[in-house]
Amino acid sequence: MTDDLSEAAVLPELTTHWLGRSYHYVPEIGSTNDRLKAWVDTGTDDPPAGTVLLTDYQSKGRGRLDRRWEAPPRSSLLFSTLFRPDWPAQQGGWLTMLAGLAIAEAIEQVTGTVAGLKWPNDVMVQVDGVWHKAGGLLLDARLDGDRLAYAIVGAGINVNIPEAVLPDAVTPATSLMVATGNPVSRRPLLLACLSRLEQGYEAADRGESPQPAWNDRLMTLGEHVTVSTNQDSVALTGIAEATDEWGGLLVRTGSGKLHSVAAGDVTLRRL
């Protein structure tokens, strides 16, 4: 198992040009997103674009809507990446798209397992023909007027979590080990993620939208869904038909009206 994620192990094997060249490993941390954001906001070491902070364990890991993200030590890939795009604020959704694509493609490359995406930020793999959540993304951004000053993309991928300790959730959870039936080496997966993430970002920075490829990977589309804007409020129910150029989900309700949902949680409602 190539499981050492320290600077000494990862840096010599990087194939990227700039992403991850400023790479920091800590065995344990509260939250990689929070720590990297603090570095940027306080000017600590003035971290450059492409800085990656990775840990083997997060005690205060966060998902969307401030949910806890928990994983046993040394079982997962938990890292955050700093970007400094000179993009309009609404284009920030591209970062979630290209990061999701990078992780899905890396999973397929390293494990041979088909990976998909669930709107807006879940990474999915199939177990016995059923889609399960194997990871997620968290975008933290700061604006300068109507443009992005910086953005941090946090990623959590369940790699070698045993089935018995996977969390209970509305969307069934799994790990790559459970999905493939074998332990998965984390370092090759990390290197593949970073390589594909750099390629995706550079294409987006040239103006190439990741939305068409992201839309094609969404297993949400064509499904009967309930979209909630928070844990307590149901926004609407209908068929998820497509996404718009910025990643909004287009849902057609029973009345025939097409709604664009910018953010929320999606639950599949099998008929």
Coordinates of C-alpha atoms in Angstrom, one line a residue:
M1 CA 0.0 0.0 0.0
T2 CA 1.4 3.4 -1.0
D3 CA -0.3 5.3 1.8
D4 CA 2.3 7.8 3.0
L5 CA 0.9 11.2 2.3
S6 CA 3.8 13.3 3.8
E7 CA 5.6 16.0 1.9
A8 CA 8.6 13.7 1.5
A9 CA 6.5 11.0 -0.2
V10 CA 4.1 13.2 -2.3
L11 CA 6.3 16.0 -3.7
P12 CA 8.7 13.8 -5.7
E13 CA 5.8 12.0 -7.4
L14 CA 3.8 15.1 -8.4
T15 CA 3.2 15.5 -12.1
T16 CA 1.6 18.9 -11.8
H17 CA 3.2 22.2 -12.8
W18 CA 1.9 24.5 -10.0
L19 CA -1.0 22.8 -8.2
G20 CA 0.3 21.1 -5.1
R21 CA 3.8 22.4 -5.4
S22 CA 3.1 24.2 -2.2
Y23 CA 2.0 21.1 -0.3
H24 CA 1.5 20.8 3.5
Y25 CA 0.8 17.6 5.4
V26 CA -0.4 17.5 9.0
P27 CA -1.3 14.3 10.8
E28 CA -4.4 15.8 12.5
I29 CA -6.2 19.1 12.3
G30 CA -9.6 20.6 13.0
S31 CA -10.5 21.4 9.4
T32 CA -8.3 21.8 6.4
N33 CA -10.6 24.4 4.8
D34 CA -10.6 26.5 8.0
R35 CA -6.9 26.3 8.5
L36 CA -6.1 27.2 4.9
K37 CA -8.7 30.0 5.0
A38 CA -7.0 31.4 8.2
W39 CA -3.6 31.3 6.4
V40 CA -5.0 33.4 3.6
D41 CA -7.0 35.9 5.7
T42 CA -4.1 36.5 8.2
G43 CA -1.4 36.6 5.5
T44 CA 0.4 33.7 7.1
D45 CA 3.2 32.7 4.7
D46 CA 1.1 34.3 1.9
P47 CA 0.1 30.9 0.5
P48 CA 0.2 30.9 -3.4
A49 CA -2.5 29.7 -5.7
G50 CA -2.4 25.9 -5.9
T51 CA -1.5 25.4 -2.2
V52 CA -2.7 22.1 -0.9
L53 CA -3.2 21.2 2.8
L54 CA -3.9 17.6 3.5
T55 CA -4.5 15.7 6.8
D56 CA -5.0 12.1 7.9
Y57 CA -7.7 13.1 10.4
Q58 CA -10.1 16.0 10.8
S59 CA -11.6 16.5 14.2
K60 CA -13.9 19.3 13.0
G61 CA -14.4 18.4 9.3
R62 CA -17.3 20.2 7.6
G63 CA -19.6 19.3 4.9
R64 CA -22.3 21.6 3.3
L65 CA -24.7 23.4 5.6
D66 CA -22.1 23.0 8.4
R67 CA -22.7 19.3 8.7
R68 CA -20.0 17.2 10.3
W69 CA -17.7 15.2 8.1
E70 CA -16.1 12.3 10.0
A71 CA -13.7 9.6 8.9
P72 CA -11.4 7.3 10.9
P73 CA -7.7 8.3 10.9
R74 CA -5.7 7.3 7.8
S75 CA -8.8 6.0 6.1
S76 CA -9.6 8.8 3.6
L77 CA -8.3 11.6 1.4
L78 CA -9.0 14.9 3.2
F79 CA -7.5 17.9 1.6
S80 CA -8.1 21.5 0.6
T81 CA -6.8 23.5 -2.4
L82 CA -6.4 27.3 -2.7
F83 CA -7.3 29.0 -5.9
R84 CA -7.0 32.7 -6.8
P85 CA -9.1 33.0 -9.9
D86 CA -9.8 36.4 -11.4
W87 CA -13.4 35.3 -12.2
P88 CA -16.8 36.8 -11.7
A89 CA -18.4 35.6 -8.5
Q90 CA -21.1 33.5 -10.2
Q91 CA -18.3 31.6 -12.0
G92 CA -17.2 30.1 -8.6
G93 CA -19.6 27.2 -9.2
W94 CA -17.2 26.0 -11.9
L95 CA -14.7 25.1 -9.2
T96 CA -17.1 22.7 -7.6
M97 CA -17.8 21.2 -11.1
L98 CA -14.2 20.8 -12.2
A99 CA -13.2 19.4 -8.8
G100 CA -16.0 16.8 -8.9
L101 CA -15.0 15.8 -12.4
A102 CA -11.3 15.5 -11.4
I103 CA -12.2 13.2 -8.4
A104 CA -14.6 11.1 -10.4
E105 CA -12.0 10.7 -13.2
A106 CA -9.2 9.9 -10.8
I107 CA -11.4 7.2 -9.0
E108 CA -12.0 5.6 -12.4
Q109 CA -8.3 5.8 -13.3
V110 CA -7.0 4.3 -10.1
T111 CA -9.7 1.8 -9.2
G112 CA -11.6 1.0 -12.4
T113 CA -14.8 1.7 -10.6
V114 CA -17.4 3.8 -12.5
A115 CA -17.9 7.1 -10.7
G116 CA -20.7 9.7 -11.0
L117 CA -21.7 12.9 -9.4
K118 CA -24.9 13.9 -7.5
W119 CA -25.9 17.5 -7.6
P120 CA -24.5 19.7 -6.2
N121 CA -21.3 18.3 -4.7
D122 CA -21.4 14.6 -3.9
V123 CA -19.1 12.0 -5.5
M124 CA -20.9 8.7 -6.1
V125 CA -19.9 5.1 -6.9
Q126 CA -22.0 2.0 -7.5
V127 CA -22.3 -0.8 -5.0
D128 CA -24.4 -3.8 -6.3
G129 CA -25.9 -1.6 -8.9
V130 CA -27.0 1.2 -6.5
W131 CA -25.4 4.6 -6.3
H132 CA -23.7 5.4 -3.0
K133 CA -21.9 8.5 -1.8
A134 CA -18.1 8.1 -1.6
G135 CA -17.1 11.7 -1.2
G136 CA -18.0 15.3 -1.2
L137 CA -16.8 18.8 -1.8
L138 CA -17.0 22.1 0.1
L139 CA -16.4 25.5 -1.5
D140 CA -15.4 28.4 0.6
A141 CA -14.9 31.7 -1.2
R142 CA -14.2 35.4 -0.5
L143 CA -15.4 38.1 -2.8
D144 CA -13.8 41.4 -3.8
G145 CA -16.8 43.3 -5.0
D146 CA -18.4 41.1 -7.7
R147 CA -15.3 39.0 -8.3
L148 CA -13.6 36.1 -6.5
A149 CA -10.7 37.2 -4.3
Y150 CA -9.9 33.6 -3.6
A151 CA -11.6 30.2 -3.3
I152 CA -10.8 27.1 -1.3
V153 CA -12.1 23.7 -2.5
G154 CA -12.2 21.1 0.3
A155 CA -12.4 17.4 -0.7
G156 CA -13.2 14.4 1.4
I157 CA -13.1 10.9 -0.2
N158 CA -13.9 7.7 1.6
V159 CA -11.1 5.4 0.6
N160 CA -10.6 2.6 3.1
I161 CA -13.4 3.0 5.6
P162 CA -14.8 -0.4 6.6
E163 CA -18.5 -1.0 5.9
A164 CA -19.3 -1.4 9.6
V165 CA -18.2 2.2 10.4
L166 CA -19.7 4.0 7.5
P167 CA -22.1 6.8 8.5
D168 CA -25.8 6.5 8.3
A169 CA -27.3 9.0 5.9
V170 CA -30.2 9.7 3.6
T171 CA -27.9 9.1 0.7
P172 CA -26.2 5.7 1.4
A173 CA -22.5 6.0 2.1
T174 CA -19.7 3.8 0.9
S175 CA -16.0 3.7 0.5
L176 CA -13.8 2.8 -2.4
M177 CA -12.6 -0.3 -0.5
V178 CA -16.2 -1.5 0.0
A179 CA -17.1 -0.7 -3.6
T180 CA -14.1 -2.5 -5.1
G181 CA -13.7 -5.3 -2.5
N182 CA -10.1 -4.3 -2.0
P183 CA -8.0 -1.7 -0.1
V184 CA -7.1 1.3 -2.3
S185 CA -3.7 3.0 -2.1
R186 CA -4.3 6.7 -1.3
R187 CA -1.2 8.3 -2.7
P188 CA -1.8 7.3 -6.4
L189 CA -5.4 8.5 -6.0
L190 CA -4.3 11.8 -4.5
L191 CA -1.7 12.3 -7.3
A192 CA -4.4 11.6 -10.0
C193 CA -6.8 14.0 -8.3
L194 CA -4.3 16.8 -8.3
S195 CA -3.2 16.2 -11.9
R196 CA -6.7 16.2 -13.2
L197 CA -7.7 19.2 -11.0
E198 CA -4.9 21.3 -12.5
Q199 CA -5.9 20.3 -16.0
G200 CA -9.5 21.2 -15.3
Y201 CA -8.7 24.5 -13.7
E202 CA -6.4 25.6 -16.5
A203 CA -9.1 24.8 -19.1
A204 CA -11.7 26.7 -17.1
D205 CA -9.3 29.7 -16.8
R206 CA -9.1 29.7 -20.6
G207 CA -12.9 30.1 -20.6
E208 CA -13.7 26.4 -21.3
S209 CA -16.8 25.6 -19.1
P210 CA -16.7 22.3 -17.2
Q211 CA -20.5 22.4 -17.1
P212 CA -21.2 20.1 -20.2
A213 CA -19.0 17.3 -18.9
W214 CA -20.2 17.8 -15.3
N215 CA -23.8 17.7 -16.5
D216 CA -23.1 14.4 -18.3
R217 CA -21.9 12.8 -15.0
L218 CA -24.8 13.9 -12.9
M219 CA -26.8 10.8 -11.9
T220 CA -29.4 13.2 -10.5
L221 CA -30.7 14.1 -14.0
G222 CA -33.9 12.5 -15.2
E223 CA -34.8 11.5 -11.6
H224 CA -37.8 12.5 -9.5
V225 CA -36.3 14.6 -6.8
T226 CA -37.2 16.6 -3.7
V227 CA -34.9 19.7 -3.3
S228 CA -34.6 21.2 0.1
T229 CA -32.9 24.6 0.8
N230 CA -32.1 23.5 4.3
Q231 CA -32.8 20.5 6.6
D232 CA -36.2 21.6 7.6
S233 CA -37.8 23.3 4.6
V234 CA -38.9 21.5 1.4
A235 CA -38.5 23.8 -1.6
L236 CA -40.0 21.8 -4.4
T237 CA -40.5 18.3 -5.9
G238 CA -40.3 17.4 -9.5
I239 CA -38.1 16.0 -12.3
A240 CA -34.4 17.1 -12.4
E241 CA -34.0 17.9 -16.1
A242 CA -30.7 19.6 -16.5
T243 CA -28.3 22.3 -15.1
D244 CA -27.6 25.8 -16.2
E245 CA -24.2 27.2 -17.2
W246 CA -23.4 28.1 -13.5
G247 CA -24.5 24.8 -12.0
G248 CA -28.1 25.6 -11.0
L249 CA -30.4 22.6 -11.1
L250 CA -33.4 22.9 -13.4
V251 CA -36.4 21.1 -11.9
R252 CA -39.8 20.8 -13.5
T253 CA -42.6 20.5 -11.0
G254 CA -46.0 18.9 -11.5
S255 CA -47.5 22.2 -12.8
G256 CA -45.1 22.1 -15.7
K257 CA -43.0 25.1 -14.5
L258 CA -39.2 24.9 -14.7
H259 CA -37.4 26.1 -11.6
S260 CA -33.7 26.9 -11.4
V261 CA -32.3 26.0 -7.9
A262 CA -28.9 27.6 -7.1
A263 CA -28.2 25.6 -3.9
G264 CA -29.8 23.0 -1.8
D265 CA -30.0 19.3 -0.9
V266 CA -31.4 16.7 -3.4
T267 CA -33.1 13.5 -2.3
L268 CA -34.0 11.0 -5.1
R269 CA -37.6 9.9 -5.0
R270 CA -37.9 6.6 -6.8
L271 CA -41.3 6.1 -8.3

